[in-house]
Coordinates of C-alpha atoms in Angstrom, one line a residue:
M507 CA -125.1 43.7 -53.3
T508 CA -127.4 42.6 -50.5
T509 CA -130.5 40.4 -50.6
W510 CA -132.9 40.2 -47.7
E511 CA -134.2 37.5 -45.4
G512 CA -136.5 38.0 -42.4
E513 CA -139.6 36.8 -40.6
P514 CA -142.7 38.7 -39.4
R515 CA -142.9 40.2 -35.9
R516 CA -145.8 42.6 -36.0
R517 CA -148.1 43.5 -38.9
R518 CA -149.8 46.8 -39.7
I519 CA -150.7 46.0 -43.3
A520 CA -154.1 46.9 -44.7
A521 CA -156.4 44.0 -45.5
S522 CA -156.4 44.8 -49.2
G523 CA -152.6 44.4 -49.3
M524 CA -152.3 41.2 -47.2
A525 CA -152.2 38.7 -50.0
L526 CA -149.4 40.4 -51.9
G527 CA -147.6 41.3 -48.7
A528 CA -147.7 37.8 -47.4
A529 CA -146.7 36.2 -50.7
V530 CA -143.8 38.6 -51.1
G531 CA -142.7 37.9 -47.6
A532 CA -142.7 34.2 -48.3
V533 CA -140.6 34.6 -51.4
F534 CA -138.1 37.2 -50.3
G535 CA -138.3 37.0 -46.5
L536 CA -139.5 40.6 -46.2
A537 CA -140.0 41.5 -42.6
T538 CA -143.0 43.3 -41.2
M539 CA -143.2 46.8 -39.8
L540 CA -142.8 48.1 -36.3
G541 CA -144.8 50.7 -34.4
A542 CA -143.5 54.2 -34.1
G543 CA -140.3 54.7 -32.0
P544 CA -139.5 57.3 -29.5
A545 CA -139.9 61.0 -30.2
L546 CA -137.3 62.4 -32.5
A547 CA -134.9 65.1 -31.3
L548 CA -135.4 66.9 -34.6
D549 CA -138.9 66.6 -36.1
V550 CA -137.5 65.6 -39.5
V551 CA -140.9 64.0 -40.4
K552 CA -142.4 67.5 -40.8
L553 CA -139.7 68.2 -43.4
K554 CA -140.8 65.3 -45.6
P555 CA -143.2 67.3 -47.8
A556 CA -140.5 69.9 -48.5
V557 CA -138.1 67.1 -49.4
A558 CA -140.7 65.4 -51.6
A559 CA -141.3 68.7 -53.4
E560 CA -137.6 69.1 -54.1
V561 CA -137.4 65.6 -55.5
N562 CA -140.5 66.0 -57.7
A563 CA -139.0 69.2 -59.1
D564 CA -135.7 67.5 -59.8
W565 CA -137.3 64.3 -61.1
P566 CA -136.9 64.9 -64.9
H567 CA -133.1 65.5 -64.4
L568 CA -132.7 62.5 -62.1
F569 CA -134.6 60.2 -64.4
E570 CA -132.4 61.3 -67.4
L571 CA -129.3 60.8 -65.2
Y572 CA -130.5 57.3 -64.2
K573 CA -131.1 56.3 -67.8
D574 CA -127.7 57.6 -68.9
I575 CA -125.9 55.7 -66.2
H576 CA -127.9 52.6 -66.9
S577 CA -127.1 52.7 -70.6
H578 CA -123.4 53.3 -70.0
P579 CA -122.3 50.8 -67.3
E580 CA -118.7 50.2 -66.5
L581 CA -116.8 47.5 -64.6
G582 CA -114.9 47.8 -61.4
F583 CA -111.9 50.2 -61.7
Q584 CA -113.0 51.1 -65.2
E585 CA -115.7 53.5 -64.2
H586 CA -114.1 56.5 -65.8
R587 CA -117.1 57.9 -67.6
T588 CA -119.4 57.2 -64.6
A589 CA -117.1 58.9 -62.1
A590 CA -116.7 61.9 -64.4
R591 CA -120.4 62.3 -64.8
L592 CA -121.1 62.1 -61.1
A593 CA -118.2 64.5 -60.3
A594 CA -119.6 67.0 -62.7
E595 CA -123.0 66.7 -61.0
M596 CA -121.6 67.3 -57.6
R597 CA -119.4 70.2 -58.7
A598 CA -122.4 71.9 -60.2
L599 CA -124.1 71.7 -56.8
G600 CA -121.2 73.3 -55.0
F601 CA -119.3 70.3 -53.6
T602 CA -115.5 70.2 -53.6
V603 CA -114.8 67.1 -55.6
T604 CA -111.6 64.9 -55.8
E605 CA -111.4 62.3 -58.5
G606 CA -109.2 59.2 -58.7
V607 CA -109.4 58.2 -55.0
G608 CA -108.7 54.5 -54.8
R609 CA -108.1 54.5 -58.6
T610 CA -111.5 55.5 -59.9
G611 CA -113.4 56.6 -56.8
I612 CA -114.7 60.2 -56.1
V613 CA -115.1 62.1 -52.9
A614 CA -117.3 65.2 -52.7
I615 CA -117.2 67.4 -49.6
Y616 CA -119.6 70.2 -48.6
H617 CA -119.1 72.2 -45.4
N618 CA -122.1 73.8 -43.8
G619 CA -121.0 75.0 -40.4
P620 CA -120.1 73.1 -37.2
G621 CA -121.4 69.7 -36.6
P622 CA -120.8 66.0 -37.5
M623 CA -119.3 64.7 -40.7
V624 CA -121.7 62.4 -42.4
M625 CA -120.7 60.0 -45.2
V626 CA -123.2 58.9 -47.9
R627 CA -121.8 56.2 -50.2
T628 CA -122.8 54.9 -53.7
E629 CA -121.2 52.3 -55.8
L630 CA -120.0 53.1 -59.3
D631 CA -119.5 49.7 -61.0
A632 CA -121.6 47.3 -63.0
L633 CA -121.6 43.6 -63.8
P634 CA -119.9 41.5 -66.6
M635 CA -123.2 40.2 -68.1
K636 CA -125.7 40.9 -70.9
E637 CA -128.9 42.7 -70.0
L638 CA -132.2 41.1 -71.3
T639 CA -134.8 43.5 -69.8
G640 CA -135.8 44.9 -73.2
L641 CA -135.9 48.4 -71.7
P642 CA -135.6 51.3 -74.2
Y643 CA -132.5 52.4 -72.3
A644 CA -131.0 48.9 -71.9
S645 CA -127.3 48.5 -72.0
D646 CA -125.4 47.0 -74.9
A647 CA -122.0 48.2 -73.6
K648 CA -119.0 46.0 -73.6
Q649 CA -115.7 46.1 -71.7
I650 CA -112.7 43.8 -71.0
Y651 CA -113.1 41.5 -68.0
R652 CA -110.3 39.1 -67.1
G653 CA -108.7 39.4 -70.5
A654 CA -111.8 38.9 -72.6
E655 CA -114.6 41.2 -73.9
T656 CA -117.9 40.9 -72.2
F657 CA -121.3 42.6 -72.1
V658 CA -121.7 45.0 -69.1
A659 CA -125.0 45.7 -67.3
H660 CA -126.3 47.5 -64.2
S661 CA -128.2 44.4 -63.1
C662 CA -126.8 45.1 -59.7
G663 CA -129.0 48.2 -59.1
H664 CA -126.0 50.6 -58.7
D665 CA -127.4 52.9 -61.3
S666 CA -130.4 53.5 -59.0
H667 CA -128.1 54.2 -56.1
M668 CA -126.2 56.8 -58.1
A669 CA -129.3 58.7 -59.0
I670 CA -130.4 58.6 -55.4
W671 CA -127.0 59.8 -54.3
V672 CA -127.1 62.8 -56.5
G673 CA -130.7 63.5 -55.7
T674 CA -130.0 63.4 -52.0
A675 CA -127.1 65.8 -52.3
K676 CA -129.3 68.3 -54.1
A677 CA -132.2 67.9 -51.6
L678 CA -129.8 68.4 -48.7
L679 CA -128.3 71.6 -50.1
S680 CA -131.8 73.0 -50.8
M681 CA -132.5 72.6 -47.1
K682 CA -129.1 73.5 -45.7
A683 CA -130.7 76.0 -43.3
K684 CA -132.1 73.0 -41.4
W685 CA -128.9 71.2 -40.7
S686 CA -125.2 71.8 -39.8
G687 CA -122.0 69.9 -40.4
T688 CA -120.0 68.4 -43.2
L689 CA -121.3 66.1 -46.0
M690 CA -118.8 63.5 -47.4
F691 CA -120.4 61.9 -50.5
V692 CA -118.3 58.9 -51.6
G693 CA -118.6 57.3 -55.1
Q694 CA -116.9 53.9 -54.5
P695 CA -115.5 51.8 -57.3
A696 CA -115.3 48.0 -57.6
E697 CA -117.9 46.9 -55.1
E698 CA -118.8 43.8 -57.2
Q699 CA -115.3 42.5 -57.5
V700 CA -114.3 43.6 -54.0
G701 CA -111.5 46.0 -53.3
G702 CA -113.0 49.4 -54.0
A703 CA -113.8 50.4 -50.4
K704 CA -110.5 49.2 -49.0
G705 CA -108.7 50.9 -51.9
M706 CA -110.3 54.2 -51.1
I707 CA -109.4 53.8 -47.4
D708 CA -105.8 52.9 -48.3
D709 CA -105.7 56.0 -50.5
G710 CA -106.5 58.3 -47.6
L711 CA -110.3 58.5 -47.5
F712 CA -110.3 59.1 -43.8
T713 CA -107.1 61.2 -43.6
R714 CA -107.1 63.5 -46.7
F715 CA -110.7 64.8 -46.4
G716 CA -111.1 66.1 -42.8
G717 CA -111.0 62.9 -40.8
K718 CA -113.2 59.9 -40.2
P719 CA -116.9 60.5 -40.5
N720 CA -119.1 60.5 -37.4
Y721 CA -121.8 58.5 -39.3
A722 CA -122.1 56.7 -42.6
F723 CA -125.1 55.6 -44.7
A724 CA -125.8 53.5 -47.7
L725 CA -128.7 51.7 -49.3
H726 CA -129.4 48.9 -51.8
V727 CA -132.3 48.3 -54.1
G728 CA -133.7 44.8 -54.4
P729 CA -136.6 42.5 -55.5
A730 CA -139.4 43.9 -53.2
P731 CA -142.3 46.2 -53.9
A732 CA -141.0 49.6 -55.2
G733 CA -140.8 52.2 -52.4
E734 CA -140.8 49.8 -49.4
L735 CA -138.0 50.3 -46.9
Y736 CA -136.2 47.7 -44.9
W737 CA -133.7 48.1 -42.0
K738 CA -132.0 46.0 -39.3
A739 CA -129.6 46.7 -36.5
G740 CA -126.5 44.4 -36.2
V741 CA -125.4 41.9 -38.9
I742 CA -127.1 42.7 -42.2
S743 CA -125.1 40.8 -44.8
S744 CA -122.7 37.8 -45.2
T745 CA -119.0 37.4 -45.6
D746 CA -117.7 36.6 -49.1
D747 CA -114.7 34.4 -49.7
D748 CA -113.5 33.1 -53.1
L749 CA -112.8 29.4 -53.7
D750 CA -110.3 28.5 -56.5
I751 CA -109.1 24.9 -56.6
T752 CA -107.0 23.2 -59.3
F753 CA -107.2 19.4 -59.1
L754 CA -104.2 17.7 -60.8
G755 CA -104.1 14.3 -62.5
R756 CA -102.5 12.5 -65.3
G757 CA -104.1 12.9 -68.7
G758 CA -104.7 10.3 -71.4
H759 CA -107.3 8.7 -73.7
G760 CA -110.8 8.5 -72.5
S761 CA -111.0 4.8 -73.3
R762 CA -108.1 4.0 -71.0
P763 CA -108.9 5.6 -67.6
D764 CA -106.8 2.9 -65.9
V765 CA -103.6 4.6 -67.0
T766 CA -104.7 8.1 -66.0
I767 CA -105.6 10.0 -62.9
D768 CA -108.9 11.7 -63.7
P769 CA -109.0 15.3 -62.2
V770 CA -112.6 15.6 -63.4
L771 CA -113.6 12.8 -61.1
E772 CA -111.7 14.4 -58.3
A773 CA -113.6 17.7 -58.9
A774 CA -116.9 15.8 -58.9
H775 CA -116.2 14.1 -55.6
F776 CA -115.2 17.4 -54.1
I777 CA -118.4 19.2 -55.2
V778 CA -120.5 16.5 -53.5
D779 CA -118.3 15.8 -50.5
V780 CA -117.7 19.4 -49.4
Q781 CA -121.4 19.8 -48.6
S782 CA -120.8 17.4 -45.7
V783 CA -118.8 20.3 -44.1
I784 CA -122.1 22.3 -44.2
S785 CA -124.4 19.5 -43.1
R786 CA -122.2 17.7 -40.5
E787 CA -119.5 20.0 -39.2
K788 CA -120.9 23.5 -38.6
D789 CA -123.6 24.4 -36.2
P790 CA -126.8 23.5 -38.0
T791 CA -128.5 26.7 -36.8
A792 CA -125.6 28.9 -38.2
F793 CA -125.6 30.2 -41.8
G794 CA -123.0 28.8 -44.1
V795 CA -122.9 28.2 -47.9
V796 CA -120.3 26.7 -50.2
T797 CA -121.2 27.0 -53.9
V798 CA -119.2 25.9 -56.8
G799 CA -120.1 28.1 -59.7
G800 CA -117.6 27.2 -62.3
I801 CA -115.8 24.1 -63.6
K802 CA -113.1 24.3 -66.3
A803 CA -111.6 21.0 -67.6
G804 CA -110.8 19.2 -70.8
S805 CA -111.0 20.0 -74.5
A806 CA -112.8 16.9 -75.9
G807 CA -115.0 14.1 -74.8
N808 CA -112.5 11.4 -75.4
I809 CA -109.6 13.1 -73.6
I810 CA -109.0 12.9 -69.9
P811 CA -107.4 16.2 -69.0
A812 CA -104.4 16.8 -66.8
S813 CA -106.2 19.3 -64.5
A814 CA -109.6 20.6 -63.5
V815 CA -110.3 24.0 -62.1
L816 CA -113.2 24.8 -59.8
T817 CA -114.3 28.3 -58.8
G818 CA -116.9 29.2 -56.2
T819 CA -118.0 31.3 -53.2
I820 CA -118.2 30.7 -49.4
R821 CA -120.7 32.7 -47.4
T822 CA -121.1 33.0 -43.6
Y823 CA -122.2 35.5 -41.0
D824 CA -119.4 35.1 -38.4
D825 CA -115.8 34.2 -38.2
T826 CA -116.2 31.0 -36.2
V827 CA -118.3 29.4 -38.9
R828 CA -116.2 31.1 -41.6
L829 CA -112.9 29.5 -40.3
K830 CA -114.5 26.1 -39.8
I831 CA -115.7 26.0 -43.4
L832 CA -112.4 27.3 -44.9
E833 CA -110.6 24.5 -43.0
G834 CA -113.1 22.0 -44.2
V835 CA -112.8 23.0 -47.8
R836 CA -109.0 22.6 -47.7
R837 CA -109.3 19.2 -45.9
T838 CA -111.9 17.9 -48.3
A839 CA -109.9 18.9 -51.4
A840 CA -106.7 17.3 -50.0
G841 CA -108.7 14.1 -49.1
V842 CA -110.2 13.8 -52.5
A843 CA -106.8 14.1 -54.2
E844 CA -105.3 11.5 -51.8
M845 CA -108.2 9.1 -52.5
A846 CA -107.5 9.4 -56.2
G847 CA -103.7 8.9 -55.8
A848 CA -103.3 12.4 -57.3
P849 CA -100.8 15.2 -56.5
A850 CA -102.0 17.6 -53.8
P851 CA -104.4 20.1 -55.3
Q852 CA -103.7 23.8 -55.6
V853 CA -106.1 25.5 -53.1
D854 CA -106.6 29.2 -53.1
L855 CA -109.1 30.6 -50.7
A856 CA -109.2 34.4 -50.9
L857 CA -110.8 36.3 -48.1
G858 CA -113.2 38.8 -49.4
D859 CA -116.0 40.9 -47.8
Y860 CA -116.7 40.9 -44.1
A861 CA -120.3 41.0 -42.9
V862 CA -121.8 44.5 -42.7
V863 CA -122.7 45.1 -39.0
N864 CA -125.0 48.1 -38.6
D865 CA -124.5 50.2 -35.5
E866 CA -127.4 49.4 -33.2
T867 CA -127.9 53.0 -31.8
L868 CA -127.7 54.7 -35.1
T869 CA -129.8 52.1 -36.9
L870 CA -132.6 52.1 -34.3
K871 CA -132.6 55.9 -34.6
T872 CA -132.8 55.6 -38.4
G873 CA -135.4 52.9 -38.3
H874 CA -137.7 54.8 -36.0
L875 CA -137.4 57.8 -38.3
L876 CA -138.3 55.7 -41.3
D877 CA -141.3 54.2 -39.4
E878 CA -142.6 57.7 -38.7
A879 CA -141.8 59.3 -42.1
F880 CA -143.0 56.3 -44.2
P881 CA -145.9 54.8 -42.1
G882 CA -146.9 51.4 -43.5
H883 CA -143.8 51.2 -45.8
S884 CA -141.0 50.8 -43.2
H885 CA -140.1 47.3 -42.1
E886 CA -137.6 46.0 -39.6
E887 CA -135.9 42.8 -40.9
M888 CA -135.4 39.9 -38.5
K889 CA -132.6 38.1 -40.3
P890 CA -129.5 39.2 -42.3
G891 CA -129.3 38.8 -46.1
T892 CA -127.1 36.2 -47.7
A893 CA -125.3 38.4 -50.2
S894 CA -122.2 40.4 -49.3
E895 CA -121.0 44.0 -49.5
D896 CA -117.7 45.8 -49.0
F897 CA -119.4 48.7 -47.3
S898 CA -118.2 46.5 -44.4
E899 CA -114.7 48.0 -44.8
F900 CA -116.0 51.4 -43.7
V901 CA -117.6 49.8 -40.7
R902 CA -114.4 47.9 -39.8
A903 CA -112.5 51.2 -40.0
G904 CA -114.6 52.3 -37.0
V905 CA -117.4 54.4 -38.6
P906 CA -120.8 53.9 -37.0
A907 CA -123.0 53.1 -40.0
T908 CA -126.5 52.1 -41.2
Y909 CA -127.1 50.2 -44.4
F910 CA -130.7 49.8 -45.4
N911 CA -132.7 48.3 -48.3
L912 CA -135.2 49.6 -50.7
G913 CA -137.8 47.7 -52.8
A914 CA -137.5 48.4 -56.5
I915 CA -139.9 46.2 -58.4
D916 CA -143.4 47.1 -59.7
P917 CA -145.9 45.3 -57.4
A918 CA -148.0 44.4 -60.4
M919 CA -145.0 42.5 -61.9
I920 CA -144.4 40.8 -58.5
A921 CA -148.0 39.7 -58.4
A922 CA -148.0 38.5 -62.0
D923 CA -144.8 36.4 -61.5
M924 CA -146.1 34.9 -58.3
A925 CA -149.4 34.0 -60.1
K926 CA -147.3 32.2 -62.7
G927 CA -145.3 30.4 -60.0
V928 CA -142.0 31.9 -61.2
P929 CA -139.4 33.8 -59.2
V930 CA -139.3 37.6 -59.5
P931 CA -136.0 38.6 -61.3
A932 CA -133.6 39.8 -58.6
N933 CA -130.3 41.5 -58.5
H934 CA -127.7 40.0 -60.9
S935 CA -130.5 38.5 -63.1
P936 CA -130.3 39.7 -66.7
Y937 CA -134.0 40.5 -66.3
F938 CA -133.7 42.7 -63.2
A939 CA -135.6 45.8 -64.0
P940 CA -136.1 48.3 -61.1
Q941 CA -139.1 50.7 -61.4
P942 CA -137.4 54.1 -61.4
E943 CA -140.5 55.8 -59.9
P944 CA -141.2 55.5 -57.0
T945 CA -137.9 53.7 -56.2
I946 CA -135.5 56.6 -56.8
K947 CA -137.9 59.2 -55.3
T948 CA -138.4 57.2 -52.2
G949 CA -134.6 56.5 -51.9
V950 CA -133.8 60.3 -52.1
E951 CA -136.5 61.2 -49.6
A952 CA -135.4 58.5 -47.1
M953 CA -131.7 59.1 -47.4
T954 CA -132.1 62.9 -47.1
L955 CA -134.2 62.5 -44.0
V956 CA -131.9 60.0 -42.3
V957 CA -128.9 62.3 -42.9
M958 CA -130.8 65.3 -41.5
N959 CA -131.8 63.2 -38.6
V960 CA -128.2 63.2 -37.3
M961 CA -127.3 66.7 -38.5
G962 CA -130.2 68.8 -37.3
P963 CA -130.4 70.9 -34.1
G964 CA -130.5 68.6 -31.1
A965 CA -129.8 65.5 -33.1

């Protein structure tokens, strides 16, 4: 998932909304909006009322679909029920659907005359965590994750994406006289654990279904006012590399540390010392994060264990900083062990997601459309977000793409949380609770219009 950071460039916010807008911008880095762009080749904006009418007519079904998916989340590569439900929805609309692509992914194709092939992607998977929203349709589902049973929840927001995906497909088909080309709707597994996008590509996504798309679109909901849209050309998200280090020692009694080599102390030194790579080795103006999120060591307070395992994440925006931090992590781990007189640590740094880089031409075209179609609710972001997203694999495969963001939280809840001085629950929080309306409706309208913007006459 992606989070957002930005800074204001030009404001067109009504005075009555300034306090909330400024406060939300300070907390979430929401950027401000631009003026209207150049004239559109296809006047898609005039079609917005018809799209909105279609979405309103379909809303009862979309809301029920959303609640069903929310209540039945599934983890990466286990999304069998989810994929089957979406496949059935798309077949009912007239798409040709193939299941099991990249293990649990789905591909839905609809041909509507000559023209570009446009891909629209949604994620299928959820997170291994317990939901605490208290919603009447909250999840109490459980699945096996890394060998143990865990609660599962759509605290990522992917349930909203799936409802938007289906709603967009239906809206596009209801207006198929206005556009021409081929729709490729992709339901991608395992975005959260990384591997789903690459798995679909490796399974022939761009060879089995008519070739590589001319354009690709995706969106992500997040902790901003529901119905607000955010876009940015260029880098939009961070890389994501996994850190897994086992420090080795010599176990013994806690009262006799002199005859042991304490791996817990090694781990503690590493957690502190590795931050010097961030503060003293990389360019101070460049983004880079090393976070240790897990420590596993020992079985009792009076036993010095023989090993300590650290797990974490490394985030950057570009390969120069990425490689410098990876090298620094390895060097710091080795140095800590040498200082302790311990065996060399086992260091596993697994490269994960690359940064999503939005195509500049396509994204500016998309952004100008959103500015015109959603005046006062479309914002250009100035900075990339710090989360990661394997939508980057489709971009790296050579598909011009635009990935944009959508606010999903009730503005009243945002104002109440800020008044209390507490952060608004964001993606991956057990309390993350998107407001289905207007979030899903706006998402369907926006995605439908941006697709038609590259498929209509003269586009």
